[in-house]
Short mmCIF file of C-alpha atoms and ligand atoms in Angstrom, two decimals:
data_model
loop_
_atom_site.label_atom_id
_atom_site.label_comp_id
_atom_site.label_asym_id
_atom_site.label_seq_id
_atom_site.Cartn_x
_atom_site.Cartn_y
_atom_site.Cartn_z
CA VAL A 5 37.59 11.85 -3.38
CA PRO A 6 40.65 10.66 -1.39
CA GLN A 7 39.60 10.02 2.21
CA ARG A 8 41.97 12.64 3.60
CA ALA A 9 40.55 15.43 1.43
CA LEU A 10 36.99 14.58 2.44
CA ASP A 11 37.93 14.35 6.10
CA ARG A 12 39.69 17.68 5.87
CA ASP A 13 36.67 19.34 4.26
CA CYS A 14 34.65 18.04 7.17
CA THR A 15 37.06 19.36 9.79
CA THR A 16 34.97 22.36 10.65
CA LEU A 17 35.61 24.56 13.62
CA SER A 18 33.04 22.93 15.88
CA ARG A 19 34.40 19.44 15.13
CA HIS A 20 37.99 20.63 15.66
CA VAL A 21 37.18 21.96 19.14
CA LEU A 22 35.84 18.55 20.20
CA GLU A 23 38.86 16.82 18.64
CA GLN A 24 41.19 19.16 20.52
CA LEU A 25 39.49 18.58 23.86
CA GLN A 26 39.17 14.83 23.29
CA SER A 27 35.97 15.09 25.23
CA PHE A 28 32.23 15.50 24.86
CA SER A 29 31.87 17.07 28.30
CA PRO A 30 29.28 19.86 28.68
CA GLU A 31 32.13 22.41 28.69
CA ALA A 32 33.57 20.94 25.48
CA GLN A 33 30.15 21.03 23.85
CA ASP A 34 29.70 24.64 25.01
CA LEU A 35 33.03 25.72 23.50
CA SER A 36 32.27 23.89 20.28
CA THR A 37 28.91 25.67 19.99
CA LEU A 38 30.44 29.02 20.91
CA MET A 39 33.14 28.71 18.25
CA ASN A 40 30.50 27.73 15.71
CA ARG A 41 28.61 30.93 16.50
CA ILE A 42 31.83 32.96 16.21
CA ALA A 43 32.28 31.42 12.76
CA LEU A 44 28.78 32.61 11.79
CA ALA A 45 29.64 36.13 12.98
CA GLY A 46 32.77 36.00 10.84
CA LYS A 47 30.83 34.90 7.76
CA LEU A 48 28.20 37.61 8.18
CA THR A 49 30.88 40.28 8.66
CA ALA A 50 32.95 39.05 5.69
CA ARG A 51 29.84 39.07 3.51
CA HIS A 52 28.99 42.65 4.49
CA LEU A 53 32.55 43.85 3.90
CA SER A 54 32.56 42.29 0.42
CA LYS A 55 29.63 44.53 -0.55
CA ALA A 56 31.37 47.76 0.47
CA GLY A 57 31.22 49.56 -2.87
CA LEU A 58 27.91 47.98 -3.85
CA MET A 59 25.55 49.07 -1.09
CA ASP A 60 25.12 51.56 1.69
CA GLY A 61 25.90 50.75 5.30
CA VAL A 62 29.44 49.51 4.91
CA LEU A 63 31.73 52.43 4.14
CA GLY A 64 32.06 55.69 5.97
CA PHE A 65 31.22 57.03 9.37
CA ALA A 66 28.12 56.33 11.40
CA GLY A 67 28.32 59.68 13.16
CA GLY A 68 29.17 60.04 16.81
CA GLU A 69 32.07 58.96 18.93
CA ASN A 70 32.59 55.78 20.92
CA ILE A 71 33.85 55.53 24.50
CA GLN A 72 37.38 55.50 23.05
CA GLY A 73 36.86 59.00 21.62
CA GLU A 74 37.01 57.56 18.10
CA ASP A 75 34.67 58.43 15.21
CA VAL A 76 32.59 55.30 14.77
CA LYS A 77 32.44 53.65 11.34
CA LYS A 78 29.21 52.09 10.03
CA MET A 79 31.04 48.77 9.87
CA ASP A 80 32.01 49.01 13.57
CA LEU A 81 28.34 49.16 14.51
CA TYR A 82 27.21 46.53 12.03
CA ALA A 83 29.81 44.01 13.21
CA ASN A 84 29.11 44.91 16.84
CA ASP A 85 25.45 43.98 16.33
CA VAL A 86 26.34 40.83 14.36
CA PHE A 87 28.17 39.37 17.37
CA ILE A 88 25.23 40.21 19.64
CA SER A 89 22.71 38.64 17.25
CA VAL A 90 24.57 35.38 16.73
CA PHE A 91 24.64 34.77 20.50
CA LYS A 92 20.95 35.43 21.13
CA GLN A 93 19.01 32.26 21.86
CA SER A 94 22.34 30.53 22.45
CA GLY A 95 21.59 30.03 26.15
CA LEU A 96 25.37 30.19 26.53
CA VAL A 97 26.39 33.83 26.39
CA CYS A 98 24.70 36.20 28.86
CA ARG A 99 26.88 39.23 28.33
CA LEU A 100 28.96 40.80 25.61
CA ALA A 101 31.60 43.51 26.14
CA SER A 102 33.08 45.27 23.13
CA GLU A 103 35.16 48.25 22.10
CA GLU A 104 32.03 49.90 20.73
CA MET A 105 29.87 49.69 23.88
CA GLU A 106 30.64 51.68 27.03
CA LYS A 107 28.84 49.11 29.15
CA PRO A 108 28.33 45.41 28.35
CA TYR A 109 25.23 44.26 26.49
CA TYR A 110 23.11 41.82 28.50
CA ILE A 111 21.18 39.21 26.53
CA PRO A 112 17.70 39.43 28.05
CA GLU A 113 16.13 36.12 27.20
CA ASN A 114 16.67 32.83 28.98
CA CYS A 115 20.30 32.98 29.82
CA PRO A 116 21.27 30.87 32.83
CA ILE A 117 23.55 33.06 34.94
CA GLY A 118 27.15 32.02 35.39
CA ARG A 119 27.74 30.97 31.84
CA TYR A 120 29.93 32.74 29.25
CA THR A 121 30.88 36.27 28.33
CA LEU A 122 32.17 37.30 24.92
CA VAL A 123 34.66 40.17 24.87
CA TYR A 124 35.40 41.44 21.37
CA ASP A 125 36.66 44.09 19.02
CA PRO A 126 34.07 43.81 16.26
CA ILE A 127 36.16 45.53 13.61
CA ASP A 128 39.87 46.01 14.28
CA GLY A 129 41.63 48.41 11.94
CA SER A 130 38.49 50.39 11.07
CA SER A 131 40.60 53.06 9.39
CA ASN A 132 41.33 50.49 6.63
CA ILE A 133 37.68 49.83 5.68
CA ASP A 134 37.17 52.71 3.25
CA ALA A 135 40.47 51.85 1.50
CA ASN A 136 39.49 48.19 1.08
CA LEU A 137 42.49 47.05 3.14
CA ASN A 138 42.57 44.22 5.64
CA VAL A 139 40.55 44.47 8.84
CA GLY A 140 39.78 41.91 11.52
CA SER A 141 37.60 40.93 14.47
CA ILE A 142 39.22 39.92 17.76
CA PHE A 143 37.45 37.89 20.47
CA ALA A 144 37.91 36.05 23.73
CA ILE A 145 35.53 33.90 25.76
CA ARG A 146 35.46 34.13 29.54
CA LYS A 147 33.23 32.56 32.16
CA GLN A 148 30.81 34.91 33.87
CA GLU A 149 31.58 34.77 37.59
CA GLY A 150 28.74 35.73 39.91
CA ASP A 151 25.53 37.43 38.81
CA ASP A 152 26.93 40.89 38.03
CA GLU A 153 24.16 42.70 39.94
CA SER A 154 25.91 46.06 39.46
CA GLY A 155 25.86 45.71 35.69
CA GLU A 156 29.48 46.86 35.77
CA ALA A 157 30.83 43.41 34.82
CA LEU A 158 33.44 43.72 37.57
CA ASP A 159 34.29 40.01 37.21
CA LEU A 160 35.77 40.89 33.79
CA LEU A 161 38.47 42.93 35.55
CA GLN A 162 40.69 39.90 35.86
CA SER A 163 43.89 38.89 34.06
CA GLY A 164 44.12 37.18 30.69
CA HIS A 165 44.55 33.84 32.47
CA LYS A 166 40.75 33.85 32.79
CA GLN A 167 40.33 33.48 29.03
CA LEU A 168 38.92 30.09 28.02
CA ALA A 169 39.34 30.76 24.31
CA ALA A 170 40.68 33.57 22.14
CA GLY A 171 41.09 34.26 18.47
CA TYR A 172 40.53 36.53 15.55
CA ILE A 173 39.08 36.63 12.06
CA LEU A 174 41.24 38.30 9.41
CA TYR A 175 39.22 39.66 6.49
CA GLY A 176 41.91 39.61 3.82
CA PRO A 177 42.19 38.14 0.30
CA SER A 178 40.78 35.08 2.04
CA THR A 179 38.89 35.11 5.33
CA VAL A 180 40.96 33.32 7.95
CA LEU A 181 39.93 32.42 11.49
CA VAL A 182 42.68 31.71 14.04
CA TYR A 183 41.82 30.42 17.52
CA SER A 184 43.09 28.66 20.59
CA ILE A 185 41.36 26.99 23.53
CA GLY A 186 44.68 26.41 25.24
CA THR A 187 45.69 23.40 23.14
CA GLY A 188 47.78 25.24 20.53
CA VAL A 189 46.94 27.75 17.80
CA HIS A 190 45.00 26.62 14.75
CA SER A 191 43.84 28.40 11.60
CA PHE A 192 40.87 27.91 9.30
CA THR A 193 40.06 29.36 5.90
CA LEU A 194 36.51 30.22 4.89
CA ASP A 195 35.33 28.20 1.92
CA PRO A 196 32.51 30.40 0.62
CA SER A 197 31.18 27.57 -1.53
CA LEU A 198 30.62 25.50 1.62
CA GLY A 199 29.96 28.41 3.97
CA GLU A 200 32.35 26.71 6.38
CA PHE A 201 35.71 27.56 7.90
CA ILE A 202 37.93 24.61 6.91
CA LEU A 203 41.05 23.58 8.83
CA TRP A 204 44.21 25.01 7.31
CA GLN A 205 47.07 24.85 9.87
CA GLU A 206 47.33 23.18 13.28
CA ASN A 207 49.67 23.99 16.18
CA ILE A 208 51.18 27.09 14.60
CA GLN A 209 54.50 27.99 16.24
CA VAL A 210 55.91 31.50 15.86
CA PRO A 211 59.56 31.53 14.61
CA GLU A 212 62.12 32.30 17.37
CA HIS A 213 63.15 35.38 15.37
CA GLY A 214 61.87 37.25 12.33
CA SER A 215 63.04 40.25 10.28
CA VAL A 216 59.79 42.21 10.63
CA TYR A 217 59.31 45.02 13.10
CA SER A 218 55.83 46.51 12.99
CA VAL A 219 55.24 49.93 14.51
CA ASN A 220 53.81 53.30 13.55
CA GLU A 221 57.00 55.33 13.16
CA GLY A 222 54.88 58.45 12.80
CA ASN A 223 54.76 58.43 16.60
CA PHE A 224 58.59 58.59 16.86
CA TRP A 225 58.53 62.09 18.38
CA GLN A 226 56.04 60.93 21.05
CA TRP A 227 58.00 57.94 22.34
CA ASP A 228 60.32 57.48 25.32
CA ASP A 229 64.01 57.57 24.45
CA SER A 230 64.24 53.81 25.08
CA ILE A 231 61.85 53.10 22.21
CA ARG A 232 63.65 55.59 19.97
CA ASP A 233 66.91 53.79 20.77
CA TYR A 234 65.33 50.48 19.74
CA ILE A 235 64.15 52.00 16.46
CA ARG A 236 67.60 53.48 15.82
CA TYR A 237 69.04 49.99 16.45
CA VAL A 238 66.83 48.28 13.84
CA HIS A 239 67.46 51.14 11.40
CA ARG A 240 71.21 50.67 11.70
CA HIS A 241 71.40 46.89 11.69
CA GLU A 242 71.07 44.70 8.59
CA GLY A 243 68.27 42.20 8.43
CA TYR A 244 65.25 44.19 9.64
CA THR A 245 62.28 45.29 7.58
CA GLY A 246 59.33 47.47 8.52
CA ARG A 247 55.77 46.30 7.89
CA TYR A 248 52.71 48.12 9.29
CA SER A 249 49.18 47.64 7.96
CA GLY A 250 47.19 49.89 10.29
CA ALA A 251 45.22 46.87 11.50
CA LEU A 252 46.61 45.02 14.50
CA VAL A 253 45.09 41.72 13.34
CA GLY A 254 46.87 41.83 9.97
CA ASP A 255 50.21 42.80 11.51
CA PHE A 256 49.82 40.14 14.20
CA HIS A 257 48.96 37.42 11.67
CA ARG A 258 52.07 38.19 9.60
CA ILE A 259 54.26 37.97 12.69
CA LEU A 260 52.58 34.79 13.96
CA LEU A 261 53.44 33.08 10.65
CA GLN A 262 56.76 34.71 9.73
CA GLY A 263 58.21 35.96 13.03
CA GLY A 264 59.22 39.43 14.18
CA VAL A 265 57.67 41.88 16.61
CA PHE A 266 54.73 44.28 16.73
CA LEU A 267 54.82 47.17 19.15
CA TYR A 268 52.47 49.93 20.11
CA PRO A 269 54.32 51.79 22.89
CA GLY A 270 52.95 54.52 25.09
CA THR A 271 53.01 57.98 23.51
CA VAL A 272 52.80 61.56 24.80
CA LYS A 273 49.11 61.64 23.83
CA LYS A 274 48.39 58.07 24.99
CA PRO A 275 50.90 57.24 27.76
CA GLU A 276 49.26 53.81 28.23
CA GLY A 277 49.37 53.14 24.49
CA LYS A 278 46.36 52.92 22.17
CA LEU A 279 45.47 49.23 22.23
CA ARG A 280 42.87 47.94 24.68
CA LEU A 281 43.72 45.09 27.02
CA LEU A 282 40.45 43.16 27.32
CA TYR A 283 39.59 42.65 23.65
CA GLU A 284 42.81 43.36 21.76
CA SER A 285 46.04 42.72 23.69
CA ALA A 286 44.93 39.94 26.07
CA PRO A 287 43.32 37.69 23.39
CA LEU A 288 46.38 38.10 21.13
CA ALA A 289 48.74 37.54 24.05
CA PHE A 290 46.92 34.26 24.80
CA LEU A 291 47.41 33.17 21.18
CA MET A 292 51.03 34.31 20.95
CA GLU A 293 52.01 32.45 24.14
CA GLN A 294 50.22 29.34 22.85
CA ALA A 295 52.32 29.70 19.68
CA GLY A 296 55.56 29.88 21.70
CA GLY A 297 55.88 33.66 21.48
CA GLN A 298 55.83 36.48 24.02
CA ALA A 299 53.52 39.40 24.76
CA SER A 300 54.36 42.12 27.25
CA THR A 301 53.72 45.73 28.15
CA GLY A 302 57.51 46.09 27.91
CA LEU A 303 57.75 45.59 31.65
CA LYS A 304 55.36 42.73 32.46
CA LYS A 305 53.48 39.95 30.67
CA ILE A 306 50.20 41.07 29.11
CA MET A 307 48.60 37.87 30.42
CA ASP A 308 49.33 38.97 34.01
CA VAL A 309 47.91 42.51 33.74
CA VAL A 310 44.76 42.97 35.83
CA PRO A 311 42.63 45.79 34.37
CA GLU A 312 40.97 48.38 36.59
CA LYS A 313 38.61 49.52 33.83
CA LEU A 314 36.82 47.65 31.05
CA HIS A 315 38.43 49.72 28.26
CA GLN A 316 41.87 49.97 29.81
CA ARG A 317 44.75 50.49 27.36
CA THR A 318 48.23 49.02 27.72
CA PRO A 319 51.46 49.35 25.76
CA LEU A 320 52.00 46.21 23.67
CA VAL A 321 55.14 44.39 22.53
CA ILE A 322 54.23 41.03 20.96
CA GLY A 323 55.85 38.42 18.70
CA SER A 324 58.92 36.17 18.46
CA PRO A 325 60.68 35.54 21.79
CA GLU A 326 64.03 36.92 20.61
CA ASP A 327 62.54 40.07 19.13
CA VAL A 328 60.28 40.84 22.09
CA ALA A 329 63.30 40.33 24.40
CA LEU A 330 65.31 42.82 22.33
CA VAL A 331 62.61 45.52 22.67
CA GLU A 332 62.26 44.76 26.41
CA SER A 333 66.04 45.08 26.86
CA PHE A 334 65.89 48.67 25.60
CA ILE A 335 62.81 49.49 27.70
CA GLN A 336 64.19 47.88 30.85
CA GLU A 337 67.59 49.47 30.35
CA GLY A 338 65.81 52.81 30.38
CA VAL A 339 63.93 52.04 33.59
P1 AHG B 5 40.33 49.69 16.05
O1 AHG B 5 40.13 49.90 14.59
O2 AHG B 5 39.65 48.47 16.58
O3 AHG B 5 40.03 50.93 16.86
O4 AHG B 5 41.86 49.35 16.26
C1 AHG B 5 42.80 50.11 15.59
C2 AHG B 5 44.14 49.85 16.21
C3 AHG B 5 44.86 48.64 15.64
O5 AHG B 5 44.10 47.88 14.78
C4 AHG B 5 46.02 49.23 14.89
O6 AHG B 5 47.18 48.48 15.09
C5 AHG B 5 46.18 50.59 15.52
O7 AHG B 5 44.90 50.99 15.96
C6 AHG B 5 46.68 51.61 14.54
O8 AHG B 5 46.83 52.78 15.29
P2 AHG B 5 47.64 54.01 14.63
O9 AHG B 5 46.80 54.47 13.47
O10 AHG B 5 47.75 55.01 15.75
O11 AHG B 5 48.97 53.46 14.22
MN1 MN B 6 38.14 51.68 17.11
MN1 MN B 7 41.15 47.18 17.37
MN1 MN B 8 37.63 48.13 16.67
#
């Protein structure tokens, strides 16, 4: 086997983290271990999804509503528990906050305080599960600050600049993991025969401009005029094409690789938009800025937004610099 191919097959996620940090410091080792555990969560979730039509527990609703007021899918709960399980006995993660849990989950056993917190969206795009369409998991790693006596995780109510790492797993025709620890954006593809995520692309840079605009036009009647004016603009000008998968992770991944813009503006029903800051918009904003793109609420950078509540929603405009600027010009003109 040519040396390069063998080396590449051995460039697993945990090795890549240490290569990126050029260090074996305790923090580097922590991040390498954390990413390795994230990879395990991704493999377990991908495996479960692949059995959707073959066994119970994957498709359909679990019954009940989550804090978001959404009907919870069985897969939401399964993946939520997968992330908790893979971090038990890690000694690294003391607390997990997710879309599916009103309050964070505290890992009871030996977890030295002041270590890491995982914030995550266990299954993003749940409405796609029963139609066998792409879904994802989104995550970010933050340091726990203080000992969170109140159990309210108030130290999580800080801006996206507090993220040490962020990424997502896209469960598509292949299972792809994209991450950044602040040294660029890198992607890995799961090789099921090895059970490892193998390096695919390094230092991904989003194109300055792309033809894709990704938005749910079914909300047209609920938007501000400024957004409607933007949509009328792309309808009337050559060179734009609409793509919307119903899963943020899939739409984001397309734009990261091919350019363009994704937007989920505020609506009449959800003036602050639908997407949640802590475990959807902020992790993706971290990635997009690392890839040379932009992410804003339309008025300010997502990375600078300080949440007041754990499940706070924000409007999101994210993608190629030129295309985000165009959307912002309509929004800011309207202000
Ligand atoms: P989740 O499945 O984690 O609740 O997220 C769904 C989000 C996001 O993935 C997607 O972009 C958006 O909801 C789609 O919302 P609409 O159906 O309102 O377009
Ligand atoms: Mn949901
Ligand atoms: Mn989501
Ligand atoms: Mn979700």
